[in-house]
Each structure stands twice: as C-alpha cells, then as structure tokens.
Coordinates of N, CA and C in Angstrom, one line a residue:
M1 N -39.9 -67.3 -4.9 CA -40.1 -68.9 -4.1 C -38.9 -68.3 -2.6
N2 N -39.5 -69.4 -1.7 CA -38.1 -69.1 -0.5 C -38.2 -70.9 -0.4
I3 N -36.5 -70.8 0.0 CA -36.9 -72.2 0.4 C -37.6 -72.5 2.1
D4 N -37.8 -71.5 2.7 CA -38.3 -71.3 4.3 C -39.9 -72.5 4.1
D5 N -40.8 -71.8 2.7 CA -41.8 -71.4 2.2 C -43.0 -73.1 1.8
G6 N -42.7 -73.3 3.1 CA -43.6 -75.3 3.3 C -42.8 -75.8 3.0
N7 N -41.2 -76.1 3.5 CA -40.4 -76.9 3.2 C -40.0 -77.6 4.5
S8 N -40.0 -77.7 4.8 CA -39.4 -79.2 6.3 C -38.1 -78.5 6.4
E9 N -37.4 -78.1 8.4 CA -36.2 -77.9 8.5 C -35.0 -79.6 7.6
K10 N -35.8 -79.8 7.7 CA -34.4 -80.9 6.6 C -34.1 -81.2 5.7
E11 N -35.4 -80.6 4.9 CA -35.4 -80.3 3.0 C -34.5 -78.8 2.7
R12 N -34.5 -77.9 3.9 CA -33.0 -76.7 3.9 C -32.4 -77.7 4.3
L13 N -32.2 -78.3 5.0 CA -30.7 -79.2 5.7 C -29.6 -79.3 4.0
Y14 N -31.3 -80.2 4.2 CA -30.6 -80.9 2.1 C -29.9 -79.9 0.8
Y15 N -30.9 -78.9 0.8 CA -30.6 -77.5 0.3 C -29.6 -76.7 0.4
S16 N -29.0 -77.1 2.3 CA -27.1 -76.4 2.5 C -26.2 -77.3 1.9
Q17 N -26.6 -78.6 2.1 CA -25.8 -79.3 2.1 C -25.0 -79.4 0.7
E18 N -26.0 -79.2 0.0 CA -26.1 -79.6 -1.7 C -25.7 -78.2 -2.4
F19 N -25.8 -76.7 -1.9 CA -25.2 -75.9 -2.0 C -24.1 -75.2 -2.7
Q20 N -23.8 -74.3 -3.5 CA -22.7 -74.0 -4.2 C -22.5 -72.4 -4.9
L21 N -21.8 -71.6 -4.6 CA -21.5 -70.1 -5.1 C -21.4 -70.6 -6.6
P22 N -22.6 -69.9 -6.9 CA -23.2 -69.3 -8.3 C -21.6 -69.1 -9.4
Q23 N -21.4 -69.5 -10.7 CA -20.7 -69.3 -11.1 C -19.7 -67.9 -11.7
I24 N -21.5 -67.1 -11.6 CA -20.3 -65.9 -11.4 C -19.9 -65.3 -10.4
V25 N -20.1 -66.0 -9.6 CA -19.3 -66.1 -8.3 C -18.3 -66.4 -8.0
R26 N -18.4 -67.3 -8.2 CA -16.8 -68.4 -8.3 C -16.4 -66.8 -9.1
S27 N -15.8 -67.0 -10.0 CA -16.1 -66.8 -10.7 C -14.8 -65.2 -10.2
R28 N -15.4 -63.9 -10.3 CA -15.4 -62.9 -9.3 C -14.8 -63.0 -8.2
I29 N -14.6 -64.2 -7.0 CA -13.9 -64.0 -6.2 C -12.4 -64.2 -6.4
E30 N -12.7 -65.8 -7.4 CA -11.3 -66.0 -8.1 C -10.2 -64.6 -8.4
A31 N -10.8 -63.8 -9.4 CA -10.2 -63.2 -10.3 C -9.9 -62.2 -9.5
D32 N -10.0 -62.2 -8.5 CA -10.2 -60.6 -7.2 C -8.8 -61.9 -6.5
V33 N -9.0 -62.7 -6.1 CA -8.0 -63.8 -4.7 C -7.1 -63.5 -5.8
Q34 N -7.2 -63.1 -7.1 CA -5.5 -63.4 -7.8 C -5.0 -62.3 -8.2
Q35 N -5.6 -61.4 -8.2 CA -5.2 -59.7 -8.5 C -4.8 -59.7 -6.5
A36 N -5.2 -59.5 -5.5 CA -4.8 -59.2 -4.1 C -3.4 -60.0 -4.5
T37 N -3.1 -61.5 -5.0 CA -1.9 -62.0 -4.7 C -1.3 -61.0 -5.5
A38 N -0.9 -60.8 -6.4 CA -0.4 -59.9 -7.4 C 0.3 -59.2 -6.5
F39 N -1.1 -58.7 -5.7 CA -0.6 -56.8 -5.0 C 0.7 -57.0 -4.1
A40 N -0.4 -58.2 -3.5 CA 1.1 -59.0 -1.7 C 1.9 -59.0 -2.6
I41 N 2.3 -59.9 -3.6 CA 3.6 -59.8 -4.4 C 4.2 -58.6 -4.2
T42 N 3.8 -58.7 -5.1 CA 4.9 -57.2 -6.1 C 5.2 -55.2 -4.4
T43 N 3.5 -55.7 -3.4 CA 4.3 -54.2 -2.1 C 5.3 -55.0 -1.4
A44 N 4.8 -56.8 -1.1 CA 6.8 -57.1 -0.6 C 7.6 -57.1 -1.2
L45 N 7.5 -57.3 -2.7 CA 9.3 -57.4 -2.8 C 10.0 -55.6 -3.2
F46 N 8.9 -54.7 -3.3 CA 9.3 -53.3 -3.0 C 9.5 -52.5 -2.1
A47 N 9.2 -53.5 -0.8 CA 8.9 -52.7 0.6 C 10.4 -54.1 0.5
A48 N 11.2 -55.0 -0.1 CA 12.3 -55.6 0.2 C 13.7 -54.0 -0.7
V49 N 12.9 -54.4 -1.6 CA 14.1 -53.7 -2.5 C 14.5 -52.2 -1.9
L50 N 13.4 -51.1 -1.3 CA 13.9 -50.2 -0.4 C 14.1 -50.5 0.4
A51 N 14.4 -51.1 1.2 CA 14.2 -51.7 3.0 C 16.5 -52.2 2.2
S52 N 16.0 -52.4 0.8 CA 18.4 -52.0 0.8 C 18.4 -50.6 0.6
L53 N 17.8 -49.9 -0.4 CA 18.3 -48.7 -0.2 C 18.5 -48.4 0.8
A54 N 17.5 -48.5 2.0 CA 17.4 -47.8 3.0 C 18.5 -47.5 3.3
Q55 N 19.5 -49.2 4.0 CA 21.2 -49.6 4.0 C 21.9 -47.8 3.8
L56 N 21.6 -48.2 2.7 CA 23.0 -47.7 2.1 C 22.3 -45.9 1.8
V57 N 21.2 -45.2 2.0 CA 21.1 -44.3 2.1 C 20.8 -43.1 3.3
I58 N 22.0 -44.6 4.8 CA 21.6 -43.8 6.3 C 22.7 -43.6 6.3
I59 N 23.3 -41.9 5.3 CA 24.6 -41.6 5.7 C 24.3 -39.9 6.4
P60 N 25.3 -41.0 7.8 CA 24.7 -39.7 9.2 C 25.6 -37.9 8.3
D61 N 27.1 -38.5 7.8 CA 27.8 -36.5 7.2 C 26.9 -36.6 5.9
N62 N 25.7 -36.9 4.8 CA 25.0 -36.5 4.1 C 23.8 -36.1 4.8
Q63 N 23.1 -35.1 5.2 CA 22.5 -34.3 6.3 C 22.1 -32.7 5.1
S64 N 21.4 -33.2 4.1 CA 21.6 -32.1 2.7 C 19.9 -31.8 2.7
P65 N 19.2 -30.6 2.6 CA 17.5 -30.9 2.0 C 17.6 -32.6 1.2
A66 N 18.4 -32.7 -0.2 CA 18.0 -33.8 -0.9 C 18.5 -35.1 0.3
W67 N 19.1 -35.5 0.7 CA 19.1 -36.0 1.5 C 18.0 -36.7 2.0
R68 N 17.7 -35.2 2.6 CA 16.8 -35.4 4.1 C 15.0 -36.5 3.0
T69 N 15.0 -35.4 1.7 CA 13.7 -35.8 1.5 C 13.7 -37.5 0.8
L70 N 15.1 -37.9 0.3 CA 15.4 -39.4 0.0 C 15.0 -39.9 0.7
H71 N 15.4 -39.6 2.7 CA 15.0 -40.8 3.7 C 13.7 -40.8 3.4
F72 N 13.3 -39.2 3.7 CA 11.9 -39.4 3.8 C 10.9 -40.6 2.9
F73 N 11.2 -40.5 1.6 CA 9.9 -41.0 1.0 C 10.6 -42.4 0.0
T74 N 11.9 -43.0 0.9 CA 12.5 -44.1 0.6 C 11.7 -44.8 2.9
Y75 N 11.9 -44.0 3.4 CA 11.5 -44.7 4.7 C 9.7 -44.9 4.2
S76 N 9.1 -43.8 3.6 CA 7.1 -43.6 3.4 C 7.1 -44.8 2.3
S77 N 8.2 -45.1 2.1 CA 7.4 -46.5 0.7 C 7.6 -47.8 1.0
I78 N 8.4 -47.8 2.2 CA 8.7 -49.2 2.6 C 7.0 -49.0 3.9
I79 N 6.8 -48.8 4.8 CA 5.5 -48.8 5.1 C 4.6 -48.6 4.1
I80 N 4.3 -48.0 3.2 CA 3.0 -47.4 2.1 C 2.8 -48.8 1.2
N81 N 4.5 -49.9 0.7 CA 4.4 -50.6 0.2 C 3.9 -52.2 1.3
L82 N 4.4 -52.6 2.4 CA 3.9 -53.4 3.6 C 2.6 -53.0 3.9
S83 N 2.3 -51.9 4.3 CA 0.3 -51.3 4.7 C 0.0 -52.3 3.3
G84 N 0.2 -51.9 1.9 CA -0.7 -53.1 0.3 C -0.1 -54.4 0.7
T85 N 0.6 -54.7 1.0 CA 0.9 -56.5 1.3 C -0.2 -56.6 2.3
T86 N -0.1 -55.7 3.3 CA -1.4 -56.6 4.0 C -2.9 -56.1 3.9
L87 N -3.5 -55.4 3.1 CA -4.4 -55.0 3.4 C -4.7 -56.0 2.0
A88 N -4.0 -56.4 0.2 CA -4.0 -57.6 -0.3 C -3.9 -59.1 0.8
L89 N -3.7 -58.9 1.5 CA -3.3 -60.4 2.1 C -5.2 -60.4 2.9
V90 N -5.4 -59.5 3.4 CA -6.5 -59.3 3.9 C -7.9 -59.4 3.0
L91 N -7.3 -58.5 2.1 CA -8.0 -59.6 1.0 C -8.5 -60.7 0.7
V92 N -7.3 -61.3 -0.2 CA -7.3 -62.7 -0.6 C -8.2 -63.8 0.8
K93 N -7.8 -63.2 2.5 CA -9.1 -63.9 3.8 C -9.6 -64.0 3.2
M94 N -10.7 -62.2 3.0 CA -12.1 -62.6 2.7 C -12.7 -62.5 2.0
C95 N -11.8 -62.9 0.5 CA -12.7 -63.7 -0.7 C -13.0 -65.3 -0.3
T96 N -11.7 -66.4 0.0 CA -11.5 -66.9 0.4 C -12.6 -67.3 2.1
E97 N -12.8 -67.1 2.5 CA -13.6 -67.2 3.4 C -15.5 -67.0 3.0
L98 N -15.6 -66.2 1.8 CA -16.9 -66.6 1.3 C -17.3 -67.8 0.9
P99 N -17.2 -68.7 0.6 CA -18.0 -69.3 0.1 C -18.4 -70.3 1.2
Y100 N -17.6 -70.4 2.8 CA -18.2 -70.8 3.8 C -19.7 -70.1 4.1
T101 N -19.1 -68.8 4.1 CA -19.9 -67.7 4.8 C -21.9 -67.5 3.6
A102 N -21.4 -67.4 2.9 CA -22.6 -68.2 2.2 C -23.4 -69.1 2.2
H103 N -22.4 -70.1 2.4 CA -23.4 -71.8 2.7 C -24.0 -71.6 4.2
R104 N -23.2 -71.3 5.4 CA -24.2 -70.4 6.4 C -25.6 -70.2 6.7
L105 N -25.6 -69.0 5.4 CA -26.8 -68.7 4.6 C -28.1 -68.9 4.5
T106 N -27.2 -70.2 4.0 CA -28.3 -70.9 3.1 C -28.6 -71.4 4.7
L107 N -28.4 -71.5 5.8 CA -29.2 -71.7 6.9 C -29.3 -71.9 8.0
T108 N -28.5 -70.0 8.0 CA -29.6 -69.4 9.4 C -30.5 -68.2 8.7
D109 N -30.3 -68.4 7.1 CA -30.9 -66.9 6.7 C -31.8 -67.2 5.9
P110 N -33.5 -67.8 5.9 CA -33.9 -68.0 4.5 C -34.6 -67.3 3.0
S111 N -34.2 -66.1 4.0 CA -34.2 -64.9 3.1 C -33.1 -64.1 2.6
S112 N -32.0 -65.0 2.9 CA -30.9 -63.8 2.4 C -31.1 -65.2 0.7
L113 N -29.8 -64.2 0.4 CA -30.0 -64.4 -1.2 C -29.4 -66.0 -2.0
P114 N -28.2 -66.4 -1.4 CA -27.7 -67.7 -0.9 C -29.0 -68.8 -0.7
A115 N -29.5 -68.3 0.3 CA -31.3 -68.9 -0.1 C -31.6 -69.1 -0.7
R116 N -31.8 -68.1 -1.2 CA -32.8 -68.8 -2.4 C -32.8 -68.7 -3.6
V117 N -31.8 -68.8 -4.3 CA -30.6 -68.8 -5.6 C -30.7 -70.4 -5.7
V118 N -30.8 -71.0 -5.1 CA -31.2 -72.3 -4.2 C -32.1 -72.7 -5.4
L119 N -32.8 -72.5 -5.5 CA -33.9 -72.2 -6.3 C -34.9 -71.2 -7.0
D120 N -34.8 -69.9 -6.6 CA -35.0 -68.8 -8.1 C -34.0 -68.3 -9.2
G121 N -32.1 -68.6 -8.1 CA -31.6 -68.5 -8.9 C -31.7 -66.7 -8.7
I122 N -30.4 -66.2 -9.1 CA -30.0 -64.7 -8.9 C -30.5 -63.9 -10.0
P123 N -31.6 -62.4 -9.7 CA -31.6 -61.9 -10.7 C -30.6 -61.1 -11.3
R124 N -31.4 -60.9 -12.7 CA -30.1 -60.4 -13.8 C -29.8 -58.9 -12.8
Q125 N -30.5 -58.1 -12.7 CA -29.8 -56.4 -11.9 C -29.4 -57.1 -11.0
L126 N -29.4 -57.8 -9.9 CA -28.1 -58.0 -9.9 C -26.5 -58.4 -9.4
M127 N -26.3 -59.4 -11.3 CA -25.6 -59.4 -11.3 C -24.8 -58.6 -12.0
L128 N -25.2 -57.0 -12.5 CA -24.6 -56.3 -13.3 C -23.6 -55.5 -11.4
H129 N -23.9 -55.9 -11.1 CA -22.9 -55.3 -9.3 C -22.4 -56.2 -8.7
R130 N -21.0 -56.2 -9.1 CA -20.4 -56.7 -8.5 C -19.9 -56.8 -6.8
Y131 N -20.0 -55.6 -7.0 CA -19.7 -55.6 -5.1 C -21.3 -55.7 -4.1
K132 N -22.4 -55.6 -4.8 CA -23.4 -55.2 -4.4 C -24.3 -57.0 -4.7
L133 N -23.5 -57.9 -5.0 CA -23.2 -59.1 -4.9 C -23.0 -60.2 -4.6
L134 N -21.8 -59.7 -4.1 CA -20.7 -60.1 -3.3 C -21.1 -59.8 -1.4
E135 N -21.9 -58.9 -1.5 CA -22.2 -58.8 -0.2 C -23.4 -59.4 0.4
E136 N -24.4 -59.5 -1.0 CA -25.5 -60.8 -1.0 C -25.2 -61.9 -0.1
F137 N -24.2 -62.8 -0.9 CA -23.7 -64.0 -0.5 C -22.7 -63.9 0.7
G138 N -22.9 -62.5 1.5 CA -22.1 -63.3 3.3 C -21.0 -62.1 2.4
M139 N -20.1 -61.2 1.5 CA -18.7 -60.2 1.7 C -19.1 -59.5 2.5
P140 N -18.3 -59.0 3.6 CA -18.3 -57.4 4.3 C -19.2 -56.4 3.4
R141 N -19.1 -55.3 4.0 CA -19.8 -54.2 3.4 C -18.7 -53.7 3.0
G142 N -17.5 -53.6 3.5 CA -16.2 -52.6 4.0 C -15.2 -53.3 2.4
Y143 N -15.6 -54.7 1.7 CA -14.7 -55.0 0.9 C -14.8 -54.1 -0.1
K144 N -15.6 -53.3 -0.6 CA -15.5 -52.6 -2.3 C -14.9 -51.5 -1.2
L145 N -14.6 -50.8 0.1 CA -13.4 -50.2 0.2 C -12.4 -50.8 0.9
L146 N -11.9 -51.5 0.7 CA -10.9 -52.4 1.1 C -10.3 -53.0 -0.2
D147 N -11.5 -52.9 -1.6 CA -10.4 -53.6 -2.7 C -10.2 -52.1 -3.7
A148 N -11.1 -50.7 -3.0 CA -10.0 -49.7 -4.2 C -8.9 -48.9 -2.9
G149 N -8.7 -49.8 -2.0 CA -7.7 -48.7 -1.5 C -6.9 -49.9 -1.0
A150 N -6.9 -51.0 -1.8 CA -5.7 -51.8 -2.2 C -5.2 -51.6 -3.3
S151 N -5.7 -51.2 -4.5 CA -5.0 -50.4 -5.6 C -4.8 -48.7 -5.2
F152 N -5.1 -48.1 -4.6 CA -4.9 -46.9 -4.0 C -2.9 -46.9 -3.5
W153 N -3.7 -48.1 -2.0 CA -1.9 -48.5 -2.1 C -0.2 -48.8 -2.8
V154 N -1.5 -49.9 -3.8 CA -0.3 -50.3 -4.7 C 0.4 -49.0 -5.4
L155 N -1.0 -48.7 -5.8 CA 0.0 -47.4 -6.8 C 1.0 -46.2 -5.7
S156 N 0.0 -45.4 -4.9 CA 1.2 -44.9 -4.2 C 2.4 -45.2 -4.2
G157 N 2.5 -47.0 -3.9 CA 3.7 -47.5 -2.6 C 5.0 -47.6 -4.6
N158 N 3.9 -47.4 -5.0 CA 5.0 -47.2 -6.4 C 5.1 -46.2 -7.2
I159 N 4.5 -45.1 -7.1 CA 5.0 -43.8 -7.1 C 6.4 -43.9 -6.1
F160 N 6.3 -44.1 -5.3 CA 7.4 -44.0 -3.6 C 8.7 -44.5 -4.3
T161 N 8.5 -45.8 -4.7 CA 9.6 -46.3 -5.5 C 10.4 -45.3 -6.1
F162 N 9.7 -45.2 -7.1 CA 10.3 -45.4 -7.9 C 11.0 -43.3 -7.8
V163 N 10.7 -42.6 -6.8 CA 10.4 -41.4 -6.8 C 12.1 -41.7 -5.7
S164 N 11.8 -42.6 -5.4 CA 12.7 -42.9 -3.7 C 14.0 -43.2 -4.6
V165 N 13.9 -43.8 -5.8 CA 14.9 -44.5 -6.4 C 16.0 -43.0 -7.6
M166 N 14.1 -42.6 -7.9 CA 15.1 -41.5 -9.1 C 15.9 -40.6 -8.2
L167 N 15.3 -40.2 -6.6 CA 16.0 -39.5 -5.8 C 17.5 -39.4 -5.5
W168 N 18.5 -40.8 -5.6 CA 18.6 -41.9 -4.8 C 19.8 -41.4 -6.0
I169 N 19.4 -41.6 -7.0 CA 20.1 -41.9 -9.1 C 20.9 -41.1 -9.0
W170 N 19.8 -39.6 -9.1 CA 20.7 -38.2 -9.1 C 21.4 -37.9 -7.6
L171 N 21.3 -38.2 -6.2 CA 22.2 -38.1 -5.4 C 23.9 -38.7 -6.0
A172 N 23.8 -39.9 -6.2 CA 24.8 -40.8 -6.0 C 25.0 -40.9 -7.4
S173 N 24.6 -40.3 -9.0 CA 25.4 -40.3 -10.1 C 25.5 -39.1 -10.7
D174 N 26.0 -39.5 -12.0 CA 26.0 -38.1 -12.5 C 25.2 -37.6 -13.3
I175 N 25.3 -36.1 -13.2 CA 23.9 -35.8 -13.8 C 23.6 -35.8 -15.4
T176 N 24.1 -37.0 -16.4 CA 24.0 -37.3 -17.2 C 22.9 -38.3 -17.5
I177 N 23.6 -39.5 -16.5 CA 22.9 -40.8 -16.7 C 21.8 -40.3 -15.7
A178 N 21.7 -39.3 -14.7 CA 20.1 -38.7 -14.0 C 19.4 -38.8 -14.3
A179 N 19.7 -38.2 -15.4 CA 18.8 -36.9 -16.4 C 17.9 -38.2 -17.2
V180 N 18.9 -39.0 -18.0 CA 18.7 -39.9 -18.8 C 18.1 -41.1 -18.6
T181 N 17.9 -41.8 -16.9 CA 17.4 -42.4 -16.8 C 16.0 -41.2 -16.0
T182 N 15.6 -40.2 -15.5 CA 14.8 -40.0 -15.5 C 13.7 -39.7 -16.3
V183 N 13.5 -39.8 -17.5 CA 13.1 -38.9 -19.2 C 12.9 -40.7 -19.9
A184 N 13.6 -42.5 -19.1 CA 13.6 -43.1 -19.6 C 12.1 -44.1 -18.5
M185 N 12.1 -43.6 -17.2 CA 11.3 -43.8 -16.1 C 9.5 -43.1 -16.8
V186 N 9.8 -41.9 -17.1 CA 8.8 -40.9 -16.9 C 6.8 -41.9 -17.6
L187 N 7.1 -43.0 -19.2 CA 6.7 -43.7 -19.9 C 6.6 -44.8 -19.3
P188 N 7.2 -45.6 -18.7 CA 6.7 -46.7 -17.9 C 6.1 -46.3 -16.5
I189 N 5.6 -45.2 -16.0 CA 5.3 -44.6 -14.6 C 4.0 -44.2 -15.2
F190 N 3.3 -43.8 -16.3 CA 2.5 -43.2 -16.5 C 1.2 -44.1 -16.9
G191 N 2.1 -46.0 -17.7 CA 1.8 -46.8 -18.3 C 1.2 -47.4 -16.8
L192 N 2.3 -47.4 -16.3 CA 1.8 -48.0 -15.2 C 0.3 -47.6 -14.2
T193 N 0.6 -46.5 -14.4 CA -1.1 -45.4 -13.4 C -1.5 -46.4 -14.6
Y194 N -1.8 -45.9 -15.4 CA -3.3 -45.6 -17.0 C -3.0 -47.9 -17.0
A195 N -2.7 -48.8 -16.0 CA -3.3 -49.6 -15.8 C -4.2 -50.3 -14.7
I196 N -3.4 -49.5 -14.0 CA -3.7 -50.2 -12.4 C -5.8 -49.7 -13.0
A197 N -5.6 -48.1 -13.3 CA -6.9 -47.5 -13.5 C -8.0 -48.4 -14.3
L198 N -7.1 -48.7 -15.3 CA -8.5 -50.3 -16.2 C -8.7 -50.6 -15.6
T199 N -7.9 -51.6 -14.6 CA -8.4 -52.9 -13.6 C -9.5 -52.3 -13.7
K200 N -10.3 -51.1 -12.6 CA -10.5 -50.6 -11.9 C -12.3 -50.4 -12.5
H201 N -12.6 -50.6 -13.3 CA -13.4 -50.5 -14.7 C -14.2 -51.8 -14.8

C-alpha cells in the first residue's frame, strides 16, 4: 500500500509530521555515530602526539637514511591521522542528517521507503542489509565507501604512528631497550588490527 494511493495531500502531510525513523535504522546510525566519534578522537590524539614528536626529529645535523625515514613516517602519520579525523566527522554529519532527510522523503517522494514504511513496515530482506537500508532512508550512496575508508584511515594512521614511535625509540634509545620495546609492541599491534577487522563483520 502506498501513502499516495487514495490519500489526500493533507493525509500525507499528517503522516510526515508523525514520522520517526524505525528502531532498526536509529540503532544503526547511533552506533555509527559513536564509532565515528571514537575514530575522530583517537586520530586527533595521535596527530597531536606525532606533531610533538615532529618537533624532536627535526635535527638538521642528522640526515642519515634512518632519520629521513623517521621524518617520512612522522609527517605521513600526522597527515593520515588528520585525514581520518576529518573523514570521521563527515560520517557523523551524514548520520545526524539522516532523520531529516528521511522525513523530507515522506513528503517529496511517496514511493520512497520512508513514505511506505509508515503503513507497510520495512521488508524483512532489507533489514539484513545495513547499507542498503540506510540508503533507502536517504543516506548518500557513498556512505558505505566512506565507512570502509574511515576504518582504513584509522588503521593506517595507527600503523604509521607505531612505526614512527618505534623508529624514534631505535634511533634515540639503547639497543636493548629498543629491542624489548619492539617485541612488547607486536601483540598490541596485531590485537588492534584484529579488533578493527571485527568491527566490519
């Protein structure tokens, strides 16, 4: 049944005023907002730490390949982490605008899912596809790519940050301390990578 079938414009306006996102959609965007916010905070903190490290590694007298490699990873880490912060904030903006976008669709597109769900509910098969479900409620089609990109940027930023810190330790510390620290960091790095991979299942 379609809202526009046999209903007046006044009735359709009433449906629009009473419209709320279904719980399955609200829970999805709320989770995505929380994840994106955490990504933004984490990458911003990493960028701040690396900016401090950059002040320490700018030593004109040390232009060996090892120091140049450290410079590369430090500056790349800052750029990647800041990009990840920006991308995460874009995701937050997209999610927070979705309720209004879906609300508008109930008025502007009677054949849209938000307009039809008022009377008919959400098809079962659509509930199993999170990105398709969000798109039907007005989320831009590029959201899936941006969501995957956020995880990629966060993971890349973490890797570059760890590499930068480890290079700094190897160049500025005793070899024994550097070796022990490197071994101690292996498990957290793999654990972090695995944890991020789990969030995309």
